[in-house]
XYZ file of C-alpha atoms in Angstrom:
744
model
C 132.459 210.226 179.124
C 131.156 211.438 181.680
C 129.204 214.910 181.967
C 131.960 216.386 184.341
C 134.681 215.626 182.325
C 133.812 217.228 179.029
C 133.272 220.174 181.298
C 136.230 220.816 182.824
C 137.495 220.013 179.089
C 139.582 217.392 179.800
C 139.958 213.716 178.486
C 140.575 210.392 179.731
C 144.310 211.065 178.693
C 144.699 213.770 180.548
C 143.050 211.989 183.643
C 145.438 209.107 183.649
C 148.597 210.754 182.987
C 148.054 213.193 186.052
C 146.954 210.069 188.276
C 150.239 208.429 186.603
C 152.492 211.506 188.240
C 150.487 211.255 191.626
C 151.249 207.802 191.957
C 155.245 208.718 191.269
C 155.437 211.320 193.519
C 156.307 213.536 190.973
C 152.969 215.504 191.649
C 152.488 217.356 195.105
C 148.399 217.718 194.081
C 145.818 214.628 194.491
C 144.478 215.325 191.325
C 143.678 217.365 188.142
C 141.012 219.732 189.959
C 143.850 220.294 192.877
C 146.323 220.944 190.287
C 143.557 224.153 188.713
C 142.697 225.152 191.820
C 146.236 225.740 193.123
C 146.878 227.802 189.993
C 143.696 230.064 190.226
C 144.913 230.461 194.217
C 148.078 231.449 193.167
C 146.767 234.126 191.017
C 144.357 235.343 193.553
C 146.921 235.861 195.587
C 149.178 237.338 193.636
C 146.441 240.122 192.187
C 145.040 240.800 196.143
C 148.502 241.559 196.987
C 148.974 243.717 194.391
C 145.451 245.409 194.752
C 146.352 245.736 198.529
C 149.862 247.394 197.886
C 147.839 249.804 195.227
C 145.138 250.795 198.413
C 147.881 251.393 201.219
C 149.513 254.136 199.010
C 146.390 255.353 197.069
C 143.116 255.101 199.799
C 142.286 255.486 203.367
C 140.277 252.606 205.198
C 137.102 253.985 204.059
C 138.007 253.402 200.878
C 139.136 250.272 201.089
C 136.383 249.237 202.706
C 134.286 250.544 200.271
C 135.906 249.011 197.039
C 136.219 245.785 199.203
C 132.388 246.119 199.365
C 131.984 247.019 195.172
C 133.426 243.901 194.802
C 131.088 242.110 197.348
C 127.756 243.240 195.703
C 125.379 240.749 193.493
C 126.394 242.346 190.452
C 129.819 240.531 189.723
C 130.183 238.657 187.144
C 130.694 235.213 187.784
C 134.126 233.585 187.457
C 134.574 231.629 184.189
C 135.705 228.027 185.276
C 136.045 227.483 181.610
C 138.784 229.831 181.481
C 140.199 228.230 184.520
C 140.408 224.874 183.235
C 141.538 225.217 179.848
C 145.036 226.336 181.163
C 147.166 223.006 179.624
C 147.318 220.464 181.992
C 150.715 220.033 183.329
C 151.147 224.213 183.531
C 154.444 224.973 186.218
C 154.170 221.433 186.597
C 157.888 221.101 184.647
C 158.625 218.763 182.092
C 158.930 214.939 182.847
C 159.933 212.554 179.808
C 157.368 210.696 178.312
C 156.533 207.179 175.939
C 153.982 206.239 174.505
C 152.156 203.002 175.248
C 149.991 201.409 173.207
C 146.265 200.416 174.945
C 144.672 197.627 174.295
C 141.451 199.035 172.069
C 144.150 200.879 169.996
C 144.501 204.429 172.110
C 147.530 206.094 172.644
C 148.571 207.023 176.258
C 151.167 209.000 177.852
C 152.888 208.023 180.999
C 156.269 209.020 182.792
C 158.310 206.908 181.296
C 161.821 205.295 181.291
C 163.202 204.431 177.672
C 163.641 207.703 176.468
C 167.279 208.635 176.221
C 166.556 212.321 176.600
C 168.016 213.655 180.113
C 165.490 216.472 181.687
C 165.387 218.363 184.776
C 162.198 217.594 186.649
C 161.204 220.530 188.998
C 158.868 221.181 192.064
C 155.097 221.270 190.223
C 153.813 223.698 192.786
C 154.350 226.202 195.567
C 153.637 223.037 197.642
C 156.674 221.785 196.800
C 159.016 224.982 196.615
C 161.546 222.899 199.258
C 162.709 220.264 196.848
C 165.822 220.478 195.437
C 166.194 219.780 191.485
C 167.018 216.348 190.660
C 168.162 215.395 186.963
C 166.194 212.353 185.728
C 167.719 210.478 183.730
C 165.146 207.776 181.683
C 167.507 205.426 179.523
C 166.902 202.317 181.357
C 168.363 202.179 184.667
C 169.645 206.313 183.924
C 167.898 207.495 186.990
C 168.630 204.915 189.524
C 172.323 205.097 188.490
C 172.166 208.970 189.788
C 170.133 208.036 192.918
C 171.494 206.795 196.494
C 170.263 203.745 198.222
C 169.803 202.572 201.961
C 173.422 201.671 202.535
C 175.230 204.318 200.582
C 172.501 207.797 200.937
C 171.853 206.684 204.734
C 173.309 203.951 206.506
C 176.782 205.309 205.996
C 176.084 209.123 206.222
C 173.946 208.234 209.221
C 176.807 205.929 210.717
C 179.619 208.083 210.245
C 177.845 211.033 211.593
C 176.984 209.231 215.109
C 180.717 207.977 215.033
C 182.691 211.283 215.062
C 185.729 212.326 216.716
C 184.721 212.558 220.112
C 184.800 208.690 220.849
C 188.781 208.599 219.780
C 189.361 212.292 222.031
C 186.945 212.687 224.333
C 185.507 208.769 225.895
C 188.984 208.772 228.069
C 187.536 212.761 229.685
C 183.747 211.256 229.910
C 184.904 208.226 232.000
C 187.374 209.932 233.919
C 184.795 212.256 235.304
C 181.351 210.809 235.283
C 182.112 206.689 235.735
C 180.928 204.237 233.883
C 177.503 204.086 235.338
C 176.908 207.819 234.503
C 178.783 207.577 230.888
C 176.285 204.797 230.195
C 173.106 206.707 231.434
C 173.942 209.837 229.661
C 174.754 207.589 226.156
C 171.033 205.811 227.463
C 169.363 209.633 227.766
C 171.151 210.398 224.385
C 170.002 207.358 222.357
C 166.429 207.400 223.572
C 165.838 210.571 222.188
C 167.258 209.917 219.111
C 165.262 206.748 218.829
C 162.023 208.639 219.340
C 163.374 211.211 217.375
C 163.947 208.801 214.528
C 160.339 207.204 214.665
C 158.847 210.602 214.257
C 161.056 211.011 211.263
C 159.978 207.381 210.020
C 156.669 208.347 210.613
C 156.748 211.504 208.346
C 159.056 210.038 205.531
C 156.310 207.350 205.392
C 153.760 210.055 205.287
C 154.243 211.638 202.501
C 157.090 212.711 199.466
C 160.220 213.743 201.600
C 162.145 216.032 199.298
C 165.182 218.199 199.401
C 165.669 220.237 202.789
C 165.006 216.472 204.360
C 163.939 217.538 208.403
C 162.854 221.059 207.435
C 160.772 219.883 204.709
C 159.242 217.796 206.811
C 158.559 220.780 209.331
C 157.052 223.182 207.239
C 154.955 220.904 205.463
C 153.265 219.513 208.819
C 153.648 222.479 211.018
C 153.212 225.119 208.494
C 155.956 227.867 207.644
C 156.303 229.406 211.069
C 157.443 226.085 212.467
C 159.442 225.381 209.905
C 161.622 228.650 208.872
C 162.173 228.731 212.301
C 163.245 225.360 213.432
C 164.983 224.816 210.088
C 167.002 227.675 210.492
C 168.314 226.164 214.284
C 168.712 223.099 212.511
C 170.735 224.396 209.570
C 173.223 226.345 212.676
C 173.129 223.063 214.875
C 174.231 221.037 211.200
C 176.804 223.237 210.435
C 178.129 223.200 214.599
C 178.543 219.350 213.925
C 180.969 219.558 211.147
C 182.585 222.612 212.744
C 182.965 220.817 216.246
C 184.434 217.912 214.416
C 187.071 220.138 211.915
C 188.144 221.161 215.572
C 188.408 218.131 217.304
C 190.335 216.886 214.138
C 193.343 218.877 215.464
C 194.015 217.202 218.611
C 194.979 213.574 217.298
C 196.902 215.396 214.021
C 199.044 217.782 216.621
C 199.516 214.770 219.551
C 200.880 212.555 216.855
C 202.622 214.802 214.687
C 203.290 218.097 216.265
C 206.599 219.758 216.308
C 206.516 219.177 220.381
C 204.583 216.569 221.357
C 204.600 214.699 218.714
C 204.405 211.127 219.433
C 204.804 209.356 215.818
C 206.669 212.438 213.454
C 207.019 216.073 214.727
C 206.274 217.916 211.645
C 203.440 220.681 212.098
C 204.038 223.531 214.398
C 201.265 223.833 217.223
C 199.887 226.392 218.760
C 196.276 228.262 218.787
C 196.589 230.561 215.132
C 198.130 226.873 213.766
C 195.403 224.772 214.887
C 192.566 227.614 213.347
C 194.898 226.997 209.942
C 194.857 223.454 210.266
C 190.930 223.209 210.461
C 190.533 225.968 207.895
C 192.389 223.273 205.570
C 190.331 220.749 206.344
C 187.205 222.992 205.925
C 189.078 223.910 203.003
C 188.915 220.161 201.274
C 185.665 219.144 202.477
C 183.875 222.493 200.826
C 185.870 221.268 197.805
C 184.662 217.819 197.840
C 181.128 219.025 198.530
C 181.000 221.315 195.218
C 181.344 218.118 193.145
C 178.058 217.044 194.162
C 176.579 213.760 195.915
C 177.557 210.799 194.153
C 181.125 212.576 195.024
C 180.007 212.323 198.431
C 179.263 209.043 198.865
C 182.052 207.828 197.012
C 184.356 209.567 199.720
C 182.459 208.340 202.739
C 182.437 205.090 200.775
C 185.910 204.856 200.137
C 186.514 206.146 203.547
C 184.745 204.488 206.069
C 186.863 201.583 205.388
C 189.726 202.947 207.482
C 187.538 203.936 210.516
C 185.867 200.443 210.188
C 189.881 199.062 210.801
C 190.301 201.420 213.588
C 187.079 200.870 215.485
C 187.495 197.107 214.881
C 191.230 197.256 215.970
C 190.258 199.150 219.211
C 188.225 196.816 220.445
C 190.578 193.749 219.515
C 193.350 195.369 221.649
C 191.554 195.371 224.560
C 191.922 191.285 224.407
C 195.631 191.684 222.863
C 197.197 193.736 224.924
C 199.427 192.996 228.048
C 199.385 195.192 231.354
C 201.755 197.729 231.413
C 202.378 201.099 232.220
C 204.084 204.209 231.394
C 204.140 207.429 234.300
C 205.609 209.631 231.923
C 202.488 209.443 229.802
C 200.434 208.638 232.715
C 199.284 205.173 231.391
C 198.256 202.487 233.793
C 196.781 199.426 231.636
C 195.934 196.943 233.847
C 193.738 194.491 231.791
C 190.397 192.938 232.441
C 190.279 193.468 235.974
C 187.050 193.448 238.105
C 189.289 196.000 240.676
C 189.562 198.602 238.167
C 185.871 198.332 236.636
C 184.776 199.078 240.133
C 186.826 201.919 240.947
C 185.433 203.636 237.583
C 182.070 203.134 238.431
C 181.126 205.650 239.563
C 181.270 209.657 239.259
C 184.312 211.571 240.157
C 183.924 215.128 238.652
C 187.106 217.341 238.833
C 188.278 220.164 237.300
C 190.240 219.011 233.882
C 193.376 221.464 234.661
C 194.344 223.524 237.552
C 192.917 226.758 238.108
C 189.607 225.841 236.510
C 186.315 225.285 237.672
C 185.219 221.417 238.171
C 183.224 219.825 235.654
C 179.580 218.940 236.305
C 177.023 216.536 234.751
C 176.022 219.388 232.221
C 178.978 220.454 231.332
C 180.146 216.431 230.307
C 176.339 215.706 229.069
C 177.165 218.993 226.602
C 180.095 217.446 225.391
C 179.025 213.896 225.067
C 175.793 214.180 223.469
C 176.953 215.343 219.769
C 177.956 211.898 219.956
C 174.545 210.556 219.381
C 173.177 213.241 216.933
C 173.883 212.074 213.769
C 170.562 210.913 212.916
C 169.524 213.698 210.355
C 172.303 212.921 207.701
C 169.904 210.483 205.966
C 166.789 212.754 206.008
C 168.713 215.773 204.994
C 170.019 213.551 201.454
C 166.605 212.847 201.090
C 166.526 214.742 197.434
C 169.557 212.191 196.131
C 167.839 209.131 197.450
C 165.982 206.819 195.040
C 163.072 205.525 198.087
C 163.338 208.070 200.698
C 160.253 206.776 202.856
C 161.655 203.571 202.916
C 165.917 204.692 202.803
C 165.291 207.013 206.079
C 163.736 204.455 208.367
C 165.398 201.342 207.540
C 168.781 202.887 207.337
C 168.738 205.068 210.343
C 167.732 202.367 213.155
C 170.048 200.144 211.896
C 172.565 203.070 212.007
C 171.593 203.931 215.866
C 171.539 199.847 216.950
C 175.029 199.609 215.623
C 177.258 202.542 216.940
C 175.255 202.167 220.238
C 176.096 198.796 220.238
C 179.881 199.611 220.007
C 179.624 202.429 222.252
C 178.426 200.428 224.931
C 181.409 198.321 224.558
C 184.132 200.543 224.650
C 182.913 201.931 227.879
C 182.518 198.633 229.343
C 185.854 197.459 227.987
C 187.827 200.534 228.916
C 186.428 201.147 231.832
C 187.568 197.170 232.756
C 191.148 197.507 231.903
C 192.748 201.160 232.141
C 192.667 203.435 235.634
C 190.293 206.722 235.926
C 193.933 208.429 236.626
C 194.825 208.184 233.086
C 191.378 208.419 231.919
C 191.226 211.912 233.564
C 194.679 213.421 232.157
C 195.556 211.427 229.216
C 192.349 211.872 226.079
C 194.728 209.959 224.028
C 194.403 206.910 225.714
C 192.711 204.662 223.166
C 196.061 205.200 220.796
C 198.254 204.660 223.952
C 196.458 200.869 224.746
C 196.203 199.743 220.980
C 198.323 196.596 219.861
C 198.817 199.084 216.646
C 198.616 202.645 217.352
C 198.798 204.840 214.335
C 195.348 203.009 213.034
C 193.890 204.821 215.750
C 195.410 208.623 214.136
C 194.240 207.623 210.827
C 190.437 206.607 211.827
C 190.368 209.769 214.188
C 191.531 212.368 211.006
C 189.179 209.824 209.058
C 185.884 210.710 210.746
C 186.689 214.024 211.539
C 187.045 214.177 207.429
C 183.545 212.118 206.622
C 181.600 214.011 209.893
C 182.838 217.516 207.913
C 182.105 216.667 204.400
C 178.015 215.264 205.937
C 177.912 218.891 207.925
C 178.725 220.859 204.941
C 176.750 219.166 202.361
C 173.702 218.817 204.928
C 173.457 222.238 206.168
C 173.911 223.795 202.765
C 171.194 221.396 201.726
C 169.034 222.702 204.219
C 169.963 226.275 203.864
C 169.074 225.898 199.893
C 165.458 224.777 200.804
C 164.526 227.330 203.564
C 166.077 229.887 200.643
C 163.482 228.052 198.236
C 160.559 228.706 199.533
C 160.605 232.053 200.118
C 160.392 232.844 203.986
C 163.515 235.021 204.357
C 164.276 237.628 202.184
C 167.984 237.765 203.138
C 167.996 234.378 202.183
C 167.141 234.813 198.551
C 170.259 234.913 196.810
C 170.881 230.901 198.599
C 168.150 229.110 196.718
C 169.717 228.898 193.033
C 171.626 225.583 192.188
C 174.615 225.268 189.391
C 174.278 223.167 186.568
C 175.006 219.763 188.001
C 172.468 220.664 191.040
C 174.534 221.472 193.862
C 173.557 224.434 196.131
C 176.843 226.263 195.155
C 176.404 229.888 197.205
C 175.225 227.868 200.430
C 177.975 225.729 200.305
C 179.441 228.865 200.245
C 177.944 230.900 202.832
C 178.306 227.468 204.995
C 182.468 228.007 204.380
C 182.790 231.353 205.439
C 179.975 230.876 208.723
C 181.906 227.554 209.801
C 185.064 229.606 209.389
C 183.960 232.429 212.105
C 182.747 229.504 214.395
C 186.207 228.331 214.560
C 186.776 231.169 217.194
C 184.828 229.880 219.515
C 187.202 227.563 221.515
C 188.343 223.929 221.228
C 185.873 220.751 220.916
C 184.585 221.735 224.955
C 183.743 225.052 223.923
C 181.564 224.199 220.476
C 180.155 221.133 221.562
C 177.389 222.464 224.063
C 176.275 224.872 221.339
C 175.875 221.601 218.636
C 173.989 220.200 221.317
C 171.287 223.054 222.042
C 170.994 223.468 218.782
C 170.513 219.702 217.534
C 167.855 219.141 220.411
C 165.738 222.294 219.375
C 165.416 220.611 215.982
C 164.711 216.615 217.190
C 162.286 218.331 220.286
C 159.804 219.782 217.456
C 160.494 217.109 215.310
C 158.538 214.744 217.744
C 156.836 218.010 218.697
C 155.482 217.790 215.219
C 154.317 214.234 215.065
C 153.102 214.266 218.384
C 150.208 217.146 217.316
C 149.633 215.657 214.031
C 148.903 212.671 215.974
C 146.313 214.391 218.814
C 144.607 216.239 216.050
C 143.943 213.382 214.015
C 144.517 214.859 210.435
C 143.475 212.573 207.768
C 146.070 213.703 205.904
C 149.032 212.000 208.709
C 148.556 208.343 208.009
C 151.772 206.917 208.072
C 153.302 203.314 206.853
C 155.621 203.043 209.754
C 154.119 201.070 212.646
C 156.302 201.778 215.723
C 155.202 205.540 216.089
C 153.425 206.055 218.436
C 152.016 209.222 219.799
C 153.636 208.371 223.389
C 156.932 208.195 221.903
C 156.651 211.194 220.310
C 155.914 213.264 223.612
C 159.041 210.751 225.192
C 161.392 212.142 222.368
C 160.309 215.970 222.869
C 159.974 216.619 226.507
C 163.251 214.174 226.947
C 165.107 217.043 224.201
C 163.741 220.070 226.511
C 165.210 218.570 229.232
C 168.206 217.679 228.142
C 169.064 221.292 227.017
C 168.113 222.519 230.664
C 170.623 219.841 232.224
C 172.831 220.933 229.710
C 173.347 224.614 230.124
C 169.537 226.584 230.944
C 170.806 230.454 229.301
C 171.791 228.818 226.279
C 168.607 226.927 226.075
C 166.366 229.632 226.884
C 168.151 231.894 224.923
C 168.167 229.404 221.757
C 164.596 229.234 222.201
C 163.878 232.825 222.072
C 165.534 232.922 218.831
C 163.152 230.342 217.616
C 160.337 232.593 219.011
C 161.887 236.113 217.012
C 162.134 233.619 213.981
C 158.803 232.516 214.301
C 156.846 235.595 214.424
C 159.081 237.651 211.743
C 157.782 234.716 209.420
C 154.641 235.243 210.604
C 154.424 238.883 210.012
C 156.490 239.443 206.995
C 156.171 235.983 205.327
C 153.270 235.798 202.350
C 151.006 232.951 202.715
C 151.702 229.695 201.663
C 149.579 226.556 200.050
C 150.603 223.646 202.577
C 148.569 223.600 205.386
C 148.995 225.257 208.881
C 148.711 222.253 212.007
C 146.568 224.960 213.706
C 144.111 224.809 211.617
C 143.037 220.976 212.477
C 144.230 221.341 216.089
C 141.317 224.488 216.366
C 138.928 222.224 214.252
C 139.776 219.296 216.642
C 139.228 221.374 219.452
C 136.111 223.442 218.513
C 134.461 220.080 217.576
C 134.689 218.767 220.631
C 133.755 222.046 223.066
C 130.314 222.324 220.524
C 129.574 219.355 221.348
C 129.977 219.808 225.205
C 127.752 223.183 224.790
C 124.027 221.219 225.473
C 121.773 224.048 224.918
C 119.251 222.640 227.513
C 121.826 223.900 230.210
C 121.657 227.855 228.776
C 120.730 230.351 231.595
C 119.150 233.802 231.666
C 122.884 235.146 233.802
C 124.997 234.393 230.981
C 122.918 235.233 228.001
C 124.667 237.301 225.366
C 123.307 238.596 222.432
C 124.168 236.540 219.472
C 122.973 238.606 215.989
C 122.032 237.355 212.073
C 122.408 240.744 210.469
C 120.761 240.535 206.896
C 122.401 242.927 204.382
C 121.413 243.699 200.412
C 123.595 245.621 199.394
C 127.371 245.962 201.374
C 127.785 249.514 199.992
C 125.099 250.973 202.140
C 125.655 248.748 205.034
C 129.100 248.976 206.265
C 128.418 251.489 209.492
C 125.667 248.649 210.159
C 127.876 246.247 210.423
C 130.447 248.333 212.129
C 127.645 248.498 214.856
C 126.396 245.300 215.039
C 130.445 244.268 215.439
C 130.144 246.170 218.316
C 126.731 245.502 220.065
C 127.560 241.151 219.831
C 129.597 241.600 223.402
C 131.480 238.576 222.758
C 128.560 236.908 221.353
C 127.899 234.775 217.655
C 127.711 237.160 214.647
C 126.578 235.866 211.405
C 126.434 238.297 208.075
C 123.672 236.767 206.363
C 122.885 237.930 202.550
C 120.484 236.180 199.507
C 121.555 235.802 195.811
C 118.380 235.978 194.387
C 118.824 233.806 190.526
C 117.219 230.755 189.057
C 119.149 228.192 187.059
C 121.354 225.261 186.412
C 122.874 224.335 189.619
C 126.724 224.486 188.719
C 125.889 228.144 187.465
C 124.705 229.147 190.794
C 127.269 227.405 192.616
C 130.054 228.929 190.830
C 128.321 232.587 191.757
C 127.831 231.245 195.206
C 131.663 230.895 195.298
C 132.946 234.150 193.971
C 130.623 236.396 195.980
C 131.506 233.969 199.140
C 135.149 235.120 198.401
C 134.250 238.546 197.701
C 132.075 239.304 200.975
C 135.453 237.584 203.141
C 137.086 239.988 201.575
C 135.053 242.357 203.170
C 134.716 241.131 205.945
C 139.025 240.850 206.523
C 139.080 244.784 205.407
C 136.204 246.059 207.883
C 138.311 244.020 210.493
C 135.009 242.754 211.807
C 134.457 239.063 213.426
C 131.947 237.464 212.103
C 131.038 234.751 209.861
C 128.858 234.748 206.541
C 126.608 232.437 205.870
C 124.975 232.690 202.133
C 121.667 231.559 200.672
C 120.558 231.272 197.082
C 116.803 231.181 196.148
C 114.691 232.339 193.696
C 112.405 234.520 196.228
C 113.818 236.891 198.837
C 111.315 235.894 201.485
C 112.201 231.922 201.186
C 116.161 232.625 200.739
C 115.514 235.042 204.165
C 113.719 231.888 206.048
C 116.481 229.668 205.358
C 119.005 232.045 206.843
C 116.915 232.375 209.685
C 116.169 228.911 210.613
C 119.673 227.634 209.506
C 122.165 229.805 210.738
C 124.715 228.625 213.303
C 124.945 225.028 215.245
C 124.381 223.697 218.012
C 124.132 225.986 220.873
C 125.807 228.996 218.560
C 122.422 229.600 216.833
C 121.716 233.554 216.451
C 118.725 234.937 219.000
C 118.725 238.295 217.562
C 118.114 239.007 213.772
C 119.222 242.377 212.225
C 117.901 244.115 209.020
C 118.076 247.505 207.394
C 116.055 250.269 207.664
C 114.145 251.890 204.917
C 116.182 254.848 203.397
C 114.285 257.506 201.031
C 117.098 258.975 198.610
C 116.132 261.080 195.479
C 115.577 259.738 192.657
C 115.993 261.065 189.066
C 112.836 263.412 188.580
C 112.613 264.715 191.969
C 110.551 261.323 193.187
C 112.026 259.142 195.666
C 112.311 255.850 195.741
C 113.174 253.502 198.671
C 116.209 251.326 199.520
C 116.041 248.610 201.753
C 119.558 248.324 202.962
């Protein structure tokens, strides 16, 4: 057996089991050594937090400095690697049903299997997977696959139904009547260009690694860090919630236009009025909340059943343009000419006007703000990532096909409606698609059905995002929403989403809610593209997506397009929402404890530092730009605190390196462990003192040769010390009246 395996206290069985977990996506770590390292780091962080709290309550700054200095002395006991690696493998990794396979030599190996008859709860292995919602895995043959969703029911249908929202039924005539065929097509092209670029970025991130509960939030937080993930995740939660609210509010229009007591075309049953409209939206929201509480499977079944009605209504709309004969109804302001080039030319260019008398004229920005929510359902599949069998394959495939299908249908309806219906009808009758249909009842049924499915998607997706954010402990006020019920549903998150949606009904009608949904979702799209762009430009080695259609220019185009549309829709709302993102970013940065997710800024800093270090040529130095670059040799930090601070003030923006020689002899592994332990203590000392210094440690049997190595090897490229500072000899009283020399 190799020596390093026996030293680590592991064996072939444990190693293969860990590698199998990594390959199956059940472990976020890359090896057993990463798992042990993360456990050790988590313990240290907890100890550091408790120590810091104790210091803040009982000591002043000097005492903290002395305490950190005492930890930095060469007399510190070496950390026991054996104690660390003797931790049971898989501690904190959750429980995975396994069975034994016979090796060809007769040894038994344990692998995550699928033959056991028990169901167990697989939990996130480390803090790096804290955003993953728990999923019950069944290991009885096909149990696990049966409980998960595929591309069709988990991504394609939710995305298609979210994009194909109620706006196509209640606002398509409004779009054409205000900005014409050209403006409507251009608006949809701009919207779909942004959403397609964002989908390419989502596909790149989803094929780069494990995508877990929270979908886009998980992507952002693990790619850019907790600050970006938490702030943009909350904005996306708000945007998804408002998308559901938009569909619930718009649901009232076809309901009352067909079944209203005063204006109903089919039956006059339901009372009309502002408060009655809020009541009808509330009943729809309550129904969708109850369905969501039953879980993702019930949501998928409901979407599948209701999608048949939507497909039938959409097909009947397209067929009616061919079968319907020209007619007029002056009472309802209906002028249907059939296919006519003259009608198409009349409806070709924009003619902005007020919706009703006494109101301001519409602008391109206000129309675009109402139109864009018809393009923003692309995140529905990514938000269902915790319920997918293969997220990395299902999310790109299902989302792109849904985008292609819905865009084709939109273009067909725009051209057909603009070629058959006069502009007077498009402006004054928002129910035009029903009025010109050969089977009018199918249109309100499709509108009501798509409201239900989109509201279902909005409630469940936003609740999943909120639960994932709460589980990561980024915001203390959200701690109560990270728990799941016994069926793995985010019960509390669904309930608070329901309450917030009820309050949002007070905002007004469809045209009032739509711009806010547009701005919040555009912010999310922009930062998803920004995340991919940064990872691509930083050339991060951990960013290697298998999705080959993603490029840096697609992410840049998506991000800039999102910000441009936000400014066109509503500059004030765009700036306000951006300010909210900045406030949330700063809150997470200053209040959230460190997370072991990595931070993209470190990758960017490394990339830029390397580039400029190569450009810093020592042969071009000039005396006018000389500055002190100090190497301070310190033996005992207890007696050198003031000297460390003095050299920090002396450097004047130059390089500052603190050097220390660890004297010792022995095996390489023992000295390496001692050096790592002291390096951690020295870095804590530098943090406590608040000095801007680098650390350079050397291990040698003799001080002279160790110091020589420090002086000759400190620095890099054009940043090397040109001043060496050594401590003074301090005479201090000895035990029997004799003095002794202490070399600081």
